[in-house]
Short mmCIF file of C-alpha atoms and ligand atoms in Angstrom, two decimals:
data_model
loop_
_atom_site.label_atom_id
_atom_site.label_comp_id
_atom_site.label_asym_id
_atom_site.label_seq_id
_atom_site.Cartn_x
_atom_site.Cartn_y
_atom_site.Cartn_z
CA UNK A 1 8.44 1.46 70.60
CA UNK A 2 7.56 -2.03 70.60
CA UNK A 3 6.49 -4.36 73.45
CA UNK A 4 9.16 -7.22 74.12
CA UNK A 5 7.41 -10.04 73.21
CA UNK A 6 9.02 -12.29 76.39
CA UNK A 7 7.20 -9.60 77.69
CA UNK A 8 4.05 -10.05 76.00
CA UNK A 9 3.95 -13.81 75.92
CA UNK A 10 4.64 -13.83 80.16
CA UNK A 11 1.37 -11.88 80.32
CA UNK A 12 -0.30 -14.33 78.30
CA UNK A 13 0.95 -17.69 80.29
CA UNK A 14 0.41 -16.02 83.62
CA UNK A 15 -3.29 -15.98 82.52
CA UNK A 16 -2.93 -19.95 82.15
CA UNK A 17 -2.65 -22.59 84.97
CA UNK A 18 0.76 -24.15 85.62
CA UNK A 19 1.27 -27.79 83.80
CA UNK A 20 3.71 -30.06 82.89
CA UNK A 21 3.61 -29.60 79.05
CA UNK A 22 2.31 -27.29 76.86
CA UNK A 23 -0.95 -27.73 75.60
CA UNK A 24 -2.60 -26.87 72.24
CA UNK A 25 -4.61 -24.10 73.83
CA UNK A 26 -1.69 -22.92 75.21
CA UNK A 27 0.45 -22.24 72.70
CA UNK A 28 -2.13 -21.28 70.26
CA UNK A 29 -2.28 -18.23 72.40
CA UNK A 30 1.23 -17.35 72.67
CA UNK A 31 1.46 -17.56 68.81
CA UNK A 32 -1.11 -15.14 68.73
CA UNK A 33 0.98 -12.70 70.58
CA UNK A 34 3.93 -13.53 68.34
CA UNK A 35 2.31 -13.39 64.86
CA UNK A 36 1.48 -9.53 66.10
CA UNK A 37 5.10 -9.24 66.92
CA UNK A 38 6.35 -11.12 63.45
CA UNK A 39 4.04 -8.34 62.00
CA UNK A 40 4.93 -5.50 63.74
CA UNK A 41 8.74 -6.74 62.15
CA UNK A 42 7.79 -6.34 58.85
CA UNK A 43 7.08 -9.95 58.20
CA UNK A 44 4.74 -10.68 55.55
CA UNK A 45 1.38 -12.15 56.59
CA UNK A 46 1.47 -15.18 54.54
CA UNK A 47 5.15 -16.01 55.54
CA UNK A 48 4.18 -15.11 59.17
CA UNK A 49 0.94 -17.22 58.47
CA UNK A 50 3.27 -20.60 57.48
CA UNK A 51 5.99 -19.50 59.99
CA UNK A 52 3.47 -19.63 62.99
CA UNK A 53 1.89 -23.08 61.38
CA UNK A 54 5.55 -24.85 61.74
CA UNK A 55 5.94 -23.69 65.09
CA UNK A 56 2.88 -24.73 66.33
CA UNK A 57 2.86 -28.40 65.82
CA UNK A 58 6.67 -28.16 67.00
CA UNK A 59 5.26 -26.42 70.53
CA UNK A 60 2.61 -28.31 71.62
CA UNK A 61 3.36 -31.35 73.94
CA UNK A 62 6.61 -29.98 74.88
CA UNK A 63 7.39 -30.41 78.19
CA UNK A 64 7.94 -27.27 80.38
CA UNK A 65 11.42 -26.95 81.13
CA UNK A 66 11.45 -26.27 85.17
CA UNK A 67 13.95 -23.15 84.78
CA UNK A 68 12.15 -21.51 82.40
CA UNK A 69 8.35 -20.01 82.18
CA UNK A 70 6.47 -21.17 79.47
CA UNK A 71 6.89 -17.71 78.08
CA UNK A 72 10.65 -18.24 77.67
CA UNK A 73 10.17 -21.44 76.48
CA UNK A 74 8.02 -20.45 73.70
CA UNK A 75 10.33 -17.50 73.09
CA UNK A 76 12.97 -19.94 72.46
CA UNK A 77 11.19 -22.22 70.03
CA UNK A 78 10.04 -19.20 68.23
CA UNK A 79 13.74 -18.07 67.94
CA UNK A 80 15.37 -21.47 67.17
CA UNK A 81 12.64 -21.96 64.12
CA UNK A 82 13.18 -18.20 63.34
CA UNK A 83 17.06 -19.31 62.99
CA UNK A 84 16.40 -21.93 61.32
CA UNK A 85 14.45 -20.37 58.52
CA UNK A 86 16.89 -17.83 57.88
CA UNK A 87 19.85 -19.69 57.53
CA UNK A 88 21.24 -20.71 54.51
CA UNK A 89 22.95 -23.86 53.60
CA UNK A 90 26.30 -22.21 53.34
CA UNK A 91 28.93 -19.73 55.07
CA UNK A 92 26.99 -16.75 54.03
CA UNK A 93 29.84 -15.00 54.42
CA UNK A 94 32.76 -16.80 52.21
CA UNK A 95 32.21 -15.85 48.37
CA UNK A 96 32.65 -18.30 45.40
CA UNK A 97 36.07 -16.34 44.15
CA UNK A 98 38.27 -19.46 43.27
CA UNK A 99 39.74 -19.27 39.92
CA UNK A 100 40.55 -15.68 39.01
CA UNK A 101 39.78 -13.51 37.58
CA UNK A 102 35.98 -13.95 39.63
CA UNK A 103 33.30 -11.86 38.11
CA UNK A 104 30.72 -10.51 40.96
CA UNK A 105 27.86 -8.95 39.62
CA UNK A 106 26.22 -6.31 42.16
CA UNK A 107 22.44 -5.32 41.09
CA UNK A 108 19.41 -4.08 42.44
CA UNK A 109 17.57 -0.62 42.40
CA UNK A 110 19.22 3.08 43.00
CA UNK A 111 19.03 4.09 45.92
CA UNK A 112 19.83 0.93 48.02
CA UNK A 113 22.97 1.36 48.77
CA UNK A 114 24.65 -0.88 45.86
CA UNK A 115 27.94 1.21 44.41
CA UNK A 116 28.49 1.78 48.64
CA UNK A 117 28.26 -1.68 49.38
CA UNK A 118 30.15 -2.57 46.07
CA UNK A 119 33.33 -0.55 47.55
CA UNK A 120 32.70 -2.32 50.89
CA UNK A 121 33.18 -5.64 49.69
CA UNK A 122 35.94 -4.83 47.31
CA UNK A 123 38.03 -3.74 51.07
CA UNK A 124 36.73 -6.80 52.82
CA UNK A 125 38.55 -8.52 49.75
CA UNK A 126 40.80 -6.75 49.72
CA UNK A 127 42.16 -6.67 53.69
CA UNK A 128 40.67 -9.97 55.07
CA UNK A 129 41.17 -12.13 52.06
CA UNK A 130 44.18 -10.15 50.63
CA UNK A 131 42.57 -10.33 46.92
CA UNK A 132 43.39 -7.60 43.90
CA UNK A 133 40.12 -6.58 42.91
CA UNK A 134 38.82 -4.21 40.37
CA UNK A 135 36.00 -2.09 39.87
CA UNK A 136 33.78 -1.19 37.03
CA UNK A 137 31.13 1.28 36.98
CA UNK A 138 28.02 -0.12 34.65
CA UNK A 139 25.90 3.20 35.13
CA UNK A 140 25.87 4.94 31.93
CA UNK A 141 23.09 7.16 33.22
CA UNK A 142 24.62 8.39 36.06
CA UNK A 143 28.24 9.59 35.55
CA UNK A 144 27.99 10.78 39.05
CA UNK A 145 27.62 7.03 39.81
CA UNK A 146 30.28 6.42 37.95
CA UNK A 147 32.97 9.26 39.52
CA UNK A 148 31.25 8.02 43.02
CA UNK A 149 33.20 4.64 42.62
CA UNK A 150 36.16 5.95 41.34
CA UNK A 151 36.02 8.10 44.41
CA UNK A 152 35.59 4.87 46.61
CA UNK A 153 37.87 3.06 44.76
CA UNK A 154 40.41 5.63 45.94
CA UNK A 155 39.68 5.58 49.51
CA UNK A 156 39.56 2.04 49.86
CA UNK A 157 42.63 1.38 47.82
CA UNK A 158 41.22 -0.51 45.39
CA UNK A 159 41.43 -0.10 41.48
CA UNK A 160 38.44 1.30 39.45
CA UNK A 161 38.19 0.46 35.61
CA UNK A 162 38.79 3.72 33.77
CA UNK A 163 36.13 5.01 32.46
CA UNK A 164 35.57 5.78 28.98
CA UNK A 165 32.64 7.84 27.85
CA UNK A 166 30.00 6.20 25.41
CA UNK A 167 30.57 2.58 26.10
CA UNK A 168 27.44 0.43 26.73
CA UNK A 169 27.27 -1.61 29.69
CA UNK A 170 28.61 -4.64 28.25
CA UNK A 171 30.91 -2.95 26.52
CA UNK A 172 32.39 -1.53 30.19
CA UNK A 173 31.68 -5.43 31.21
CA UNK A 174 34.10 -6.75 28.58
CA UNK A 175 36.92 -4.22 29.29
CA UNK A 176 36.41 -5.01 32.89
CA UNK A 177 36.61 -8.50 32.27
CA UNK A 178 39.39 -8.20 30.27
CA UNK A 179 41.78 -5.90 31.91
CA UNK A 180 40.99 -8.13 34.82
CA UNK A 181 42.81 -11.17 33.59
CA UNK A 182 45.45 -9.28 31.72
CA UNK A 183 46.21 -7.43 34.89
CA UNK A 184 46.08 -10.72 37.32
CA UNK A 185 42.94 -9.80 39.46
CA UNK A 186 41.03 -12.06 41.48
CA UNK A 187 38.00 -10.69 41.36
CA UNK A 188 36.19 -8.59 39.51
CA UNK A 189 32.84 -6.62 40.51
CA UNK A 190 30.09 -4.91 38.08
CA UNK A 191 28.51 -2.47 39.49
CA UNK A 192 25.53 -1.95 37.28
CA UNK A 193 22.88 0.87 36.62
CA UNK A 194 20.02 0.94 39.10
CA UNK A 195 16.69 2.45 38.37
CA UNK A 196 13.84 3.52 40.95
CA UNK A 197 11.51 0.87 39.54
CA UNK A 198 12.16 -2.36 37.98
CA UNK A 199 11.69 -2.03 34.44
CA UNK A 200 12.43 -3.93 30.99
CA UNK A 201 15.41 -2.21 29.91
CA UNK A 202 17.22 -2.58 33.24
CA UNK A 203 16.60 -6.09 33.25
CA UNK A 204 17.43 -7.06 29.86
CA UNK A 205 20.65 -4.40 30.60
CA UNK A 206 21.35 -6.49 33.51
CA UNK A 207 20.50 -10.01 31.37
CA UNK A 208 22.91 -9.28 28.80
CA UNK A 209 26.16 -8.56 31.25
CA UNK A 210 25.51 -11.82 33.28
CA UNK A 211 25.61 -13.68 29.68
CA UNK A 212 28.68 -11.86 28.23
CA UNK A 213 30.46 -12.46 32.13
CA UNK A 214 28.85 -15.43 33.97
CA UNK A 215 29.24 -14.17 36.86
CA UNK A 216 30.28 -16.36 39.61
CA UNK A 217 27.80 -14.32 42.52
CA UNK A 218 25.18 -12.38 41.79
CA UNK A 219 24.52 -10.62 44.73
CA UNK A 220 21.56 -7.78 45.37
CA UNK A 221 21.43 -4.85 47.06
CA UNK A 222 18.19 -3.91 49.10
CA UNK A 223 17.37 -2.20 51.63
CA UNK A 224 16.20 -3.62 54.28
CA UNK A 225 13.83 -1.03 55.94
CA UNK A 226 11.56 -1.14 52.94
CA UNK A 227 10.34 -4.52 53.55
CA UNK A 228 8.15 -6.08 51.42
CA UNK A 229 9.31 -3.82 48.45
CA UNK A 230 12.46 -5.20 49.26
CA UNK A 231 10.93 -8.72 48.51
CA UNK A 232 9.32 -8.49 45.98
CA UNK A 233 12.55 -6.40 44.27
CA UNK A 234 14.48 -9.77 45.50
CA UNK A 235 11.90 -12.50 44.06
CA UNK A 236 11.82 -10.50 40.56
CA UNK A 237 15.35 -10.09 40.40
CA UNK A 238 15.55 -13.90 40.89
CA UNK A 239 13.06 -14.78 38.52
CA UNK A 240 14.70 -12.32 35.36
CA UNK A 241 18.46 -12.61 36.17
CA UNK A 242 18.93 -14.73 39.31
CA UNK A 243 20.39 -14.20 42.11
CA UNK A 244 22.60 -15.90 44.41
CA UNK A 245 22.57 -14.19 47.60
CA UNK A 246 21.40 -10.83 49.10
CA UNK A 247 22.65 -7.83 50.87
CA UNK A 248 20.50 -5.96 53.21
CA UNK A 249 21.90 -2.26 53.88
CA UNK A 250 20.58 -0.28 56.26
CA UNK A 251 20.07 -2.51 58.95
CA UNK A 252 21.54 -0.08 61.23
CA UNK A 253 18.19 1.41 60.99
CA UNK A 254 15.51 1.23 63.51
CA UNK A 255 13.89 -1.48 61.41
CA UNK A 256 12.99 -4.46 63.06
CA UNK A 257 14.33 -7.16 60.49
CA UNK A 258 10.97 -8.64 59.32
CA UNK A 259 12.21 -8.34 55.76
CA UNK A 260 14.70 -10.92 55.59
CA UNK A 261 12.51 -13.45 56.61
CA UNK A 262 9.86 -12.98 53.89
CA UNK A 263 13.02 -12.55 51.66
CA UNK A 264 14.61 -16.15 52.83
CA UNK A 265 11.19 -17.76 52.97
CA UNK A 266 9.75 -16.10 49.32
CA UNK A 267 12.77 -16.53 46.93
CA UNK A 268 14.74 -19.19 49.25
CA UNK A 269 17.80 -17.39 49.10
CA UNK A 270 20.42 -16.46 51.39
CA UNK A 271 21.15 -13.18 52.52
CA UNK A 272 25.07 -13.13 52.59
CA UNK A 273 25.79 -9.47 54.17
CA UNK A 274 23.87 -6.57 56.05
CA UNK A 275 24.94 -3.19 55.92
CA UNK A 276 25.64 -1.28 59.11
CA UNK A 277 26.14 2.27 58.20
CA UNK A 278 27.75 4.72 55.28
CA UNK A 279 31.71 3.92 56.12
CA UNK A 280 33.38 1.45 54.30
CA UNK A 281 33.77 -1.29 57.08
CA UNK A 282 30.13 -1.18 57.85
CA UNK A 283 29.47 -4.26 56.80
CA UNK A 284 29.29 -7.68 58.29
CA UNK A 285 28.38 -11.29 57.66
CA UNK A 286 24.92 -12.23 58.19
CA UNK A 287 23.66 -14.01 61.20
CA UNK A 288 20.60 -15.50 61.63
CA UNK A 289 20.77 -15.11 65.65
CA UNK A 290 20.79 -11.84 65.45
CA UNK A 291 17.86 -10.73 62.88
CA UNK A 292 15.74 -13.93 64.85
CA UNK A 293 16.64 -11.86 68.49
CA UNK A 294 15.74 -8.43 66.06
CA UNK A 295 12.83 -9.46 65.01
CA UNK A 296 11.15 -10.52 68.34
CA UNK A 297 12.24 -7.80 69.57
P1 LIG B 1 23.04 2.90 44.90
O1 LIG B 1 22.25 3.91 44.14
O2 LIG B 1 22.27 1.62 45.09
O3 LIG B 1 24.39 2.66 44.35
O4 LIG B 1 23.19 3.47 46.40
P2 LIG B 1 24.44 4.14 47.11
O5 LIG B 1 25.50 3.13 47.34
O6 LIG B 1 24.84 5.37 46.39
O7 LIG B 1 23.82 4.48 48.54
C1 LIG B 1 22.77 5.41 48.71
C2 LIG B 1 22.93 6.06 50.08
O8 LIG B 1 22.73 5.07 51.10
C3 LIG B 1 24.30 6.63 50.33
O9 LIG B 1 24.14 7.85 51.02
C4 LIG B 1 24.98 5.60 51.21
O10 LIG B 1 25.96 6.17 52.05
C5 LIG B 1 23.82 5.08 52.01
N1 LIG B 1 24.01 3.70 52.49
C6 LIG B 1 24.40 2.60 51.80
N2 LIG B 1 24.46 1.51 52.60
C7 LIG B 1 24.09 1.92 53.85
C8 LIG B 1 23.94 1.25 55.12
O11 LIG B 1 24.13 0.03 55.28
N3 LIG B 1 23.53 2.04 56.17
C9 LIG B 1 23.28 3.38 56.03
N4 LIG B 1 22.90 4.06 57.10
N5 LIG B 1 23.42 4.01 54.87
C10 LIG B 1 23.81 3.32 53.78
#
């Protein structure tokens, strides 16, 4: 669907005469070719804009490797700065679960994937980390939501919170948190109510369970084919409740990645996991290699 930029950008440098280094002019025009490519990914302009600006001034003067075409050797600053932007200080992968029981909060809108990727984590716990986890259901709107996780919860062999009709959320949150230490679990994980917008009530909803359980992670839910709604879903879920890492599901999708490097580069943090697929192993760790290779297709 898309041109390979190495592709592209070998076009471009055949155009230009052979020298030792690359010059301004140079690789002006190659970042031409991969802002077009950065857009094409789903990459916001003005992140794409400031992206392109840092590579620039890293590019020019750099000698021309002899085994490599320019081309490739603007390829591969492109995809070491892309790397470097999207990596987060941490092991994305390794969540803050010391001292038990751990509350994880899981939030973001309906439809992204969160109660799925709530019941993937819980096994990934649960098997790789041997941890007792339990689940709680925060979706008082949806008892389908709420029998969905149950539903997981069975599968996976992990324990759901019972549910018990007419509770608010942080009513369910304070049960959860409770039967969590009385029955020695590790970790804990809300699931809360999703809506298809952002609105008030979720927010406050969402506001008053991370004050009654502090939770230790905060992690949301997007999904990562809808690009910059998935940004600005991540930057406002920051600002009202903040966040400390993100999931992007989907990514087994034909989408090109461009979204988690607005997301890293507009609300500065990490993404943790991506989602693979519907079954409950389909998820893995994040890695920045991959999206950068993704993105430039
Ligand atoms: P929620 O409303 O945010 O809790 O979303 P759900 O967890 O119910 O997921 C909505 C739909 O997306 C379900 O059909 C899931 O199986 C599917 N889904 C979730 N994560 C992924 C993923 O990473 N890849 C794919 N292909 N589908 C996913």
């Amino acid at each position: 669907m898309f041109e390979n930029l190495s592709e592209r950008l070998s076009g471009v440098f055949d155009r230009l005469t052979k020298q030792g280094a690359l010059s301004e002019e140079d690789v002006k025009t190659a970042l031409r070719e991969v802002r077009v490519a950065l857009l094409e990914a789903d990459v916001s302009l003005p992140v794409a804009r400031e992206f392109i600006k840092k590579v620039q001034d890293q590019a020019t003067g750099q000698s021309v490797t002899k085994s490599v075409t320019p081309g490739q050797q603007v390829v591969k600053i492109v995809h070491d700065a892309l790397v470097d932007t999207l990596r987060g200080d941490e092991d994305p992968g390794k969540l803050k679960i010391d001292n038990p029981p751990a509350p994880i909060l899981m939030v973001g809108l309906q439809g992204g994937g969160k109660t799925t990727t709530t019941g993937k984590l819980a096994k990934r716990l649960k098997d790789r980390d041997g941890k007792k986890v339990l689940m709680a259901s925060l979706d008082i709107y949806r008892p389908a939501a709420m029998d969905q996780l149950a539903v997981l919860g069975a599968q996976i062999g992990v324990d759901t919170l019972p549910i018990v009709k007419g509770q608010k959320p942080v009513d369910i949150a304070k049960r959860a948190k409770q039967q969590a230490a009385l029955g020695g679990y590790d970790v804990y994980m809300l699931d809360t109510a999703g809506r298809l917008h952002i609105d008030e009530i979720l927010m406050q909803e969402v506001e008053d369970v991370r004050n009654v359980v502090d939770p230790r992670e905060t992690l949301l839910v997007v999904d990562g084919l809808t690009g910059q709604v998935a940004v600005e879903v991540a930057q406002e879920f920051d600002d009202k409740i903040g966040i400390s890492g993100v999931v992007l599901t989907r990514m087994d999708g034909d989408g090109r990645g461009g979204a988690a490097l607005s997301m890293r580069a507009v609300t500065g943090k990490p993404i943790r996991f991506v989602g693979l697929g519907e079954k409950m192993d389909a998820i893995e760790t994040f890695e920045p290699d991959r999206i950068a290779g993704r993105i430039l297709g």
